């Protein structure tokens, strides 16, 4: 072997702190200027929540990629492949194939029927108040899980870069990230947030492309040799085979199925992804956005395959596990190995930016859902004017920002991709059945929606609480206690079919029928785009 | 907020049930469903077949085909290929079969739209 593996000395990373911070500060400064410029035209609720519906398909597609390629994809998947080999690759495949559900069944129909939030579509032809409240609650729950994951990623990254594993230091940096995110969303609204996503997506994909090219160049552009390198460093040939992480017992195999189900059905039910479809003027642009994001996301996940095995080969699983930040530090360590402090600084700044942008996207979704679905429709009973609604949304942003900071300080250690998979399971259970039924099943009723949403949300969250994720294992959030009576760490295989079943059962047992005129309107509008809101002209 | 008036909301007096029952709309609905449902079932089956193989047929998936490249990796990469292919297929199908007919129906409805006072307005004049 001509390429020896020089050990990555984790202690050296501290010397690069100033550089990392400098690159990150530059990113913040540039994006902040863009956000302020973009926000000048924010006047109406459609401007604030949906960026005036003025983005093009490719722009929105890039922003979706920016939203979707979170710290989970970059840090989490690279780490999972580096440590668990093939089983980590599963995440990439599930996360990508899931987009077909969004493309074929959801994106365009949703763009044609809704205005600002997921609840707009779900409550279109059912009883407004109960369905809206349920949809808003599940939106907030999914956003919360997703936020926790992103904040855990921020914690890992900080501890690696600054070499601080002490609680206070990490907390301080999480507070800074949270405060910046609040500023972006307050000032920029959806338009500013979208521009941050676009810039971040381009930087992230470019950074990953450079690293992928570099790793492949080391192995003479021979994938087989790269895989050989990973086997050699890990001294474990089964890193190339499925089952390293999930193949140990029958329970863990079932867990793998559960994860696979949650990944593929979760995407089309993520509120912050769905909300992005409202930022384009037509359903055709919504379709273009999905196509654009499928290509960007697919190519990026191919990169993570190379990066993950590259980290396994060049950095080594033991070094990664031993580094502060653990599994999530594989990508930054690989960057340091390849390009020294400068590439590490760039990649870390991109990873920070990733977290910042995703957190901003989640925050604006949660705030819009609260202000539009709960405040305007339920508390003010539709009498709030748009200005008040946006004011409420802005205040909600601050509250959610503070919650994210507190949650982030407490969430730590878990693989970010794993935490995001839980958010996917909750989304797929709580939202997907109702989205699909209300778009495609004429007979579907309010009772079915309520049963499915609360049943799916409740069962997913209760099963997570009773799983080894929370208690009963070494890696649990509460390692001291043991009330893990549910053996799987991902609830999807139980909660998703249950939610579909409840939606069906609630409907067939419902004696009341829904308004067929509304059903006709929804079907005609969803397929033709009649009466859908157009772009606002400024 | 001057420009908000330009945004079209639900056209108030369109008889959607009548539109729904037209042959043209039924054809659009049929074309849409006859593509997306079988396709969704097909890719989900292919995906779950892959997950099951990775889960329960580790020996088969670990079979080396070329160098260190095994069947599992090839099938995984084929998932990427099929995702890209279905995306392209759907886009071309929509452009050819769905968009023209949807645009026709939309034009027809918006051309016969009435304002709140029951006066007929054209799509552009709103």
mmCIF file with all atom_site columns, N, CA and C in Angstrom, chain A residues 237-278:
data_model
loop_
_atom_site.group_PDB
_atom_site.id
_atom_site.type_symbol
_atom_site.label_atom_id
_atom_site.label_alt_id
_atom_site.label_comp_id
_atom_site.label_asym_id
_atom_site.label_entity_id
_atom_site.label_seq_id
_atom_site.pdbx_PDB_ins_code
_atom_site.Cartn_x
_atom_site.Cartn_y
_atom_site.Cartn_z
_atom_site.occupancy
_atom_site.B_iso_or_equiv
_atom_site.pdbx_formal_charge
_atom_site.auth_seq_id
_atom_site.auth_comp_id
_atom_site.auth_asym_id
_atom_site.auth_atom_id
_atom_site.pdbx_PDB_model_num
ATOM 1   N N  . UNK A 1 237 ? -13.890 -7.332  7.628  1.00 0.00 ? 237 UNK A N  1
ATOM 2   C CA . UNK A 1 237 ? -14.446 -7.398  6.267  1.00 0.00 ? 237 UNK A CA 1
ATOM 3   C C  . UNK A 1 237 ? -15.954 -7.169  6.228  1.00 0.00 ? 237 UNK A C  1
ATOM 4   N N  . UNK A 1 238 ? -16.651 -7.412  7.334  1.00 0.00 ? 238 UNK A N  1
ATOM 5   C CA . UNK A 1 238 ? -18.108 -7.298  7.280  1.00 0.00 ? 238 UNK A CA 1
ATOM 6   C C  . UNK A 1 238 ? -18.576 -5.842  7.284  1.00 0.00 ? 238 UNK A C  1
ATOM 7   N N  . UNK A 1 239 ? -17.654 -4.888  7.306  1.00 0.00 ? 239 UNK A N  1
ATOM 8   C CA . UNK A 1 239 ? -18.051 -3.483  7.179  1.00 0.00 ? 239 UNK A CA 1
ATOM 9   C C  . UNK A 1 239 ? -18.679 -3.229  5.801  1.00 0.00 ? 239 UNK A C  1
ATOM 10  N N  . UNK A 1 240 ? -18.376 -4.122  4.846  1.00 0.00 ? 240 UNK A N  1
ATOM 11  C CA . UNK A 1 240 ? -18.957 -3.963  3.506  1.00 0.00 ? 240 UNK A CA 1
ATOM 12  C C  . UNK A 1 240 ? -20.305 -4.656  3.370  1.00 0.00 ? 240 UNK A C  1
ATOM 13  N N  . UNK A 1 241 ? -20.670 -5.448  4.362  1.00 0.00 ? 241 UNK A N  1
ATOM 14  C CA . UNK A 1 241 ? -21.895 -6.239  4.257  1.00 0.00 ? 241 UNK A CA 1
ATOM 15  C C  . UNK A 1 241 ? -22.994 -5.663  5.139  1.00 0.00 ? 241 UNK A C  1
ATOM 16  N N  . UNK A 1 242 ? -24.225 -5.953  4.782  1.00 0.00 ? 242 UNK A N  1
ATOM 17  C CA . UNK A 1 242 ? -25.305 -5.508  5.667  1.00 0.00 ? 242 UNK A CA 1
ATOM 18  C C  . UNK A 1 242 ? -25.230 -6.254  6.993  1.00 0.00 ? 242 UNK A C  1
ATOM 19  N N  . UNK A 1 243 ? -25.834 -5.643  8.010  1.00 0.00 ? 243 UNK A N  1
ATOM 20  C CA . UNK A 1 243 ? -26.023 -6.391  9.248  1.00 0.00 ? 243 UNK A CA 1
ATOM 21  C C  . UNK A 1 243 ? -25.049 -6.102  10.375 1.00 0.00 ? 243 UNK A C  1
ATOM 22  N N  . UNK A 1 244 ? -24.019 -5.256  10.105 1.00 0.00 ? 244 UNK A N  1
ATOM 23  C CA . UNK A 1 244 ? -23.031 -5.002  11.149 1.00 0.00 ? 244 UNK A CA 1
ATOM 24  C C  . UNK A 1 244 ? -23.686 -4.382  12.380 1.00 0.00 ? 244 UNK A C  1
ATOM 25  N N  . UNK A 1 245 ? -24.616 -3.452  12.142 1.00 0.00 ? 245 UNK A N  1
ATOM 26  C CA . UNK A 1 245 ? -25.279 -2.800  13.266 1.00 0.00 ? 245 UNK A CA 1
ATOM 27  C C  . UNK A 1 245 ? -26.606 -3.477  13.611 1.00 0.00 ? 245 UNK A C  1
ATOM 28  N N  . UNK A 1 246 ? -27.357 -3.836  12.560 1.00 0.00 ? 246 UNK A N  1
ATOM 29  C CA . UNK A 1 246 ? -28.724 -4.296  12.810 1.00 0.00 ? 246 UNK A CA 1
ATOM 30  C C  . UNK A 1 246 ? -28.890 -5.805  12.703 1.00 0.00 ? 246 UNK A C  1
ATOM 31  N N  . UNK A 1 247 ? -27.845 -6.513  12.301 1.00 0.00 ? 247 UNK A N  1
ATOM 32  C CA . UNK A 1 247 ? -28.009 -7.944  12.035 1.00 0.00 ? 247 UNK A CA 1
ATOM 33  C C  . UNK A 1 247 ? -27.779 -8.829  13.244 1.00 0.00 ? 247 UNK A C  1
ATOM 34  N N  . UNK A 1 248 ? -27.581 -8.242  14.414 1.00 0.00 ? 248 UNK A N  1
ATOM 35  C CA . UNK A 1 248 ? -27.144 -9.059  15.555 1.00 0.00 ? 248 UNK A CA 1
ATOM 36  C C  . UNK A 1 248 ? -28.230 -10.004 16.048 1.00 0.00 ? 248 UNK A C  1
ATOM 37  N N  . UNK A 1 249 ? -29.435 -9.495  16.229 1.00 0.00 ? 249 UNK A N  1
ATOM 38  C CA . UNK A 1 249 ? -30.506 -10.344 16.766 1.00 0.00 ? 249 UNK A CA 1
ATOM 39  C C  . UNK A 1 249 ? -31.756 -10.186 15.909 1.00 0.00 ? 249 UNK A C  1
ATOM 40  N N  . UNK A 1 250 ? -32.761 -11.007 16.186 1.00 0.00 ? 250 UNK A N  1
ATOM 41  C CA . UNK A 1 250 ? -34.026 -10.879 15.465 1.00 0.00 ? 250 UNK A CA 1
ATOM 42  C C  . UNK A 1 250 ? -34.678 -9.529  15.760 1.00 0.00 ? 250 UNK A C  1
ATOM 43  N N  . UNK A 1 251 ? -34.538 -9.050  16.999 1.00 0.00 ? 251 UNK A N  1
ATOM 44  C CA . UNK A 1 251 ? -35.113 -7.759  17.364 1.00 0.00 ? 251 UNK A CA 1
ATOM 45  C C  . UNK A 1 251 ? -34.465 -6.636  16.576 1.00 0.00 ? 251 UNK A C  1
ATOM 46  N N  . UNK A 1 252 ? -33.139 -6.700  16.457 1.00 0.00 ? 252 UNK A N  1
ATOM 47  C CA . UNK A 1 252 ? -32.462 -5.610  15.752 1.00 0.00 ? 252 UNK A CA 1
ATOM 48  C C  . UNK A 1 252 ? -32.779 -5.658  14.256 1.00 0.00 ? 252 UNK A C  1
ATOM 49  N N  . UNK A 1 253 ? -33.039 -6.875  13.726 1.00 0.00 ? 253 UNK A N  1
ATOM 50  C CA . UNK A 1 253 ? -33.441 -6.966  12.318 1.00 0.00 ? 253 UNK A CA 1
ATOM 51  C C  . UNK A 1 253 ? -34.794 -6.310  12.098 1.00 0.00 ? 253 UNK A C  1
ATOM 52  N N  . UNK A 1 254 ? -35.674 -6.523  13.064 1.00 0.00 ? 254 UNK A N  1
ATOM 53  C CA . UNK A 1 254 ? -36.992 -5.907  12.988 1.00 0.00 ? 254 UNK A CA 1
ATOM 54  C C  . UNK A 1 254 ? -36.856 -4.382  13.089 1.00 0.00 ? 254 UNK A C  1
ATOM 55  N N  . UNK A 1 255 ? -35.924 -3.963  13.920 1.00 0.00 ? 255 UNK A N  1
ATOM 56  C CA . UNK A 1 255 ? -35.661 -2.536  14.088 1.00 0.00 ? 255 UNK A CA 1
ATOM 57  C C  . UNK A 1 255 ? -35.228 -1.907  12.758 1.00 0.00 ? 255 UNK A C  1
ATOM 58  N N  . UNK A 1 256 ? -34.432 -2.686  12.003 1.00 0.00 ? 256 UNK A N  1
ATOM 59  C CA . UNK A 1 256 ? -33.958 -2.224  10.707 1.00 0.00 ? 256 UNK A CA 1
ATOM 60  C C  . UNK A 1 256 ? -35.125 -2.027  9.746  1.00 0.00 ? 256 UNK A C  1
ATOM 61  N N  . UNK A 1 257 ? -36.069 -2.977  9.762  1.00 0.00 ? 257 UNK A N  1
ATOM 62  C CA . UNK A 1 257 ? -37.274 -2.838  8.937  1.00 0.00 ? 257 UNK A CA 1
ATOM 63  C C  . UNK A 1 257 ? -38.056 -1.592  9.332  1.00 0.00 ? 257 UNK A C  1
ATOM 64  N N  . UNK A 1 258 ? -38.145 -1.397  10.630 1.00 0.00 ? 258 UNK A N  1
ATOM 65  C CA . UNK A 1 258 ? -38.896 -0.270  11.160 1.00 0.00 ? 258 UNK A CA 1
ATOM 66  C C  . UNK A 1 258 ? -38.275 1.045   10.707 1.00 0.00 ? 258 UNK A C  1
ATOM 67  N N  . UNK A 1 259 ? -36.933 1.082   10.776 1.00 0.00 ? 259 UNK A N  1
ATOM 68  C CA . UNK A 1 259 ? -36.207 2.259   10.316 1.00 0.00 ? 259 UNK A CA 1
ATOM 69  C C  . UNK A 1 259 ? -36.457 2.490   8.831  1.00 0.00 ? 259 UNK A C  1
ATOM 70  N N  . UNK A 1 260 ? -36.359 1.402   8.043  1.00 0.00 ? 260 UNK A N  1
ATOM 71  C CA . UNK A 1 260 ? -36.570 1.517   6.599  1.00 0.00 ? 260 UNK A CA 1
ATOM 72  C C  . UNK A 1 260 ? -37.942 2.074   6.262  1.00 0.00 ? 260 UNK A C  1
ATOM 73  N N  . UNK A 1 261 ? -38.949 1.619   6.992  1.00 0.00 ? 261 UNK A N  1
ATOM 74  C CA . UNK A 1 261 ? -40.317 2.076   6.765  1.00 0.00 ? 261 UNK A CA 1
ATOM 75  C C  . UNK A 1 261 ? -40.449 3.566   7.102  1.00 0.00 ? 261 UNK A C  1
ATOM 76  N N  . UNK A 1 262 ? -39.904 3.950   8.258  1.00 0.00 ? 262 UNK A N  1
ATOM 77  C CA . UNK A 1 262 ? -40.015 5.349   8.693  1.00 0.00 ? 262 UNK A CA 1
ATOM 78  C C  . UNK A 1 262 ? -39.300 6.279   7.720  1.00 0.00 ? 262 UNK A C  1
ATOM 79  N N  . UNK A 1 263 ? -38.131 5.839   7.234  1.00 0.00 ? 263 UNK A N  1
ATOM 80  C CA . UNK A 1 263 ? -37.364 6.707   6.336  1.00 0.00 ? 263 UNK A CA 1
ATOM 81  C C  . UNK A 1 263 ? -38.138 6.964   5.048  1.00 0.00 ? 263 UNK A C  1
ATOM 82  N N  . UNK A 1 264 ? -38.686 5.889   4.463  1.00 0.00 ? 264 UNK A N  1
ATOM 83  C CA . UNK A 1 264 ? -39.270 6.051   3.138  1.00 0.00 ? 264 UNK A CA 1
ATOM 84  C C  . UNK A 1 264 ? -40.627 6.767   3.197  1.00 0.00 ? 264 UNK A C  1
ATOM 85  N N  . UNK A 1 265 ? -41.331 6.642   4.322  1.00 0.00 ? 265 UNK A N  1
ATOM 86  C CA . UNK A 1 265 ? -42.643 7.275   4.393  1.00 0.00 ? 265 UNK A CA 1
ATOM 87  C C  . UNK A 1 265 ? -42.626 8.605   5.137  1.00 0.00 ? 265 UNK A C  1
ATOM 88  N N  . UNK A 1 266 ? -41.491 8.950   5.720  1.00 0.00 ? 266 UNK A N  1
ATOM 89  C CA . UNK A 1 266 ? -41.449 10.156  6.540  1.00 0.00 ? 266 UNK A CA 1
ATOM 90  C C  . UNK A 1 266 ? -41.332 11.445  5.749  1.00 0.00 ? 266 UNK A C  1
ATOM 91  N N  . UNK A 1 267 ? -40.508 11.430  4.699  1.00 0.00 ? 267 UNK A N  1
ATOM 92  C CA . UNK A 1 267 ? -40.184 12.669  3.988  1.00 0.00 ? 267 UNK A CA 1
ATOM 93  C C  . UNK A 1 267 ? -41.412 13.447  3.535  1.00 0.00 ? 267 UNK A C  1
ATOM 94  N N  . UNK A 1 268 ? -42.351 12.734  2.888  1.00 0.00 ? 268 UNK A N  1
ATOM 95  C CA . UNK A 1 268 ? -43.504 13.422  2.321  1.00 0.00 ? 268 UNK A CA 1
ATOM 96  C C  . UNK A 1 268 ? -44.453 13.916  3.410  1.00 0.00 ? 268 UNK A C  1
ATOM 97  N N  . UNK A 1 269 ? -44.111 13.696  4.668  1.00 0.00 ? 269 UNK A N  1
ATOM 98  C CA . UNK A 1 269 ? -44.962 14.135  5.763  1.00 0.00 ? 269 UNK A CA 1
ATOM 99  C C  . UNK A 1 269 ? -44.248 15.121  6.673  1.00 0.00 ? 269 UNK A C  1
ATOM 100 N N  . UNK A 1 270 ? -43.048 15.557  6.275  1.00 0.00 ? 270 UNK A N  1
ATOM 101 C CA . UNK A 1 270 ? -42.317 16.513  7.115  1.00 0.00 ? 270 UNK A CA 1
ATOM 102 C C  . UNK A 1 270 ? -42.875 17.913  6.881  1.00 0.00 ? 270 UNK A C  1
ATOM 103 N N  . UNK A 1 271 ? -43.388 18.554  7.917  1.00 0.00 ? 271 UNK A N  1
ATOM 104 C CA . UNK A 1 271 ? -44.047 19.848  7.707  1.00 0.00 ? 271 UNK A CA 1
ATOM 105 C C  . UNK A 1 271 ? -43.128 20.900  7.089  1.00 0.00 ? 271 UNK A C  1
ATOM 106 N N  . UNK A 1 272 ? -41.835 20.890  7.466  1.00 0.00 ? 272 UNK A N  1
ATOM 107 C CA . UNK A 1 272 ? -40.976 21.954  6.931  1.00 0.00 ? 272 UNK A CA 1
ATOM 108 C C  . UNK A 1 272 ? -40.630 21.726  5.468  1.00 0.00 ? 272 UNK A C  1
ATOM 109 N N  . UNK A 1 273 ? -40.670 20.464  5.030  1.00 0.00 ? 273 UNK A N  1
ATOM 110 C CA . UNK A 1 273 ? -40.481 20.190  3.602  1.00 0.00 ? 273 UNK A CA 1
ATOM 111 C C  . UNK A 1 273 ? -41.756 20.559  2.829  1.00 0.00 ? 273 UNK A C  1
ATOM 112 N N  . UNK A 1 274 ? -42.910 20.167  3.384  1.00 0.00 ? 274 UNK A N  1
ATOM 113 C CA . UNK A 1 274 ? -44.176 20.470  2.715  1.00 0.00 ? 274 UNK A CA 1
ATOM 114 C C  . UNK A 1 274 ? -44.359 21.971  2.540  1.00 0.00 ? 274 UNK A C  1
ATOM 115 N N  . UNK A 1 275 ? -43.966 22.732  3.553  1.00 0.00 ? 275 UNK A N  1
ATOM 116 C CA . UNK A 1 275 ? -44.183 24.170  3.493  1.00 0.00 ? 275 UNK A CA 1
ATOM 117 C C  . UNK A 1 275 ? -43.379 24.831  2.383  1.00 0.00 ? 275 UNK A C  1
ATOM 118 N N  . UNK A 1 276 ? -42.270 24.204  2.029  1.00 0.00 ? 276 UNK A N  1
ATOM 119 C CA . UNK A 1 276 ? -41.439 24.767  0.965  1.00 0.00 ? 276 UNK A CA 1
ATOM 120 C C  . UNK A 1 276 ? -42.170 24.782  -0.380 1.00 0.00 ? 276 UNK A C  1
ATOM 121 N N  . UNK A 1 277 ? -43.134 23.854  -0.566 1.00 0.00 ? 277 UNK A N  1
ATOM 122 C CA . UNK A 1 277 ? -43.842 23.814  -1.849 1.00 0.00 ? 277 UNK A CA 1
ATOM 123 C C  . UNK A 1 277 ? -44.719 25.036  -2.065 1.00 0.00 ? 277 UNK A C  1
ATOM 124 N N  . UNK A 1 278 ? -44.981 25.780  -0.964 1.00 0.00 ? 278 UNK A N  1
ATOM 125 C CA . UNK A 1 278 ? -45.810 26.979  -1.123 1.00 0.00 ? 278 UNK A CA 1
ATOM 126 C C  . UNK A 1 278 ? -45.000 28.191  -1.582 1.00 0.00 ? 278 UNK A C  1
#
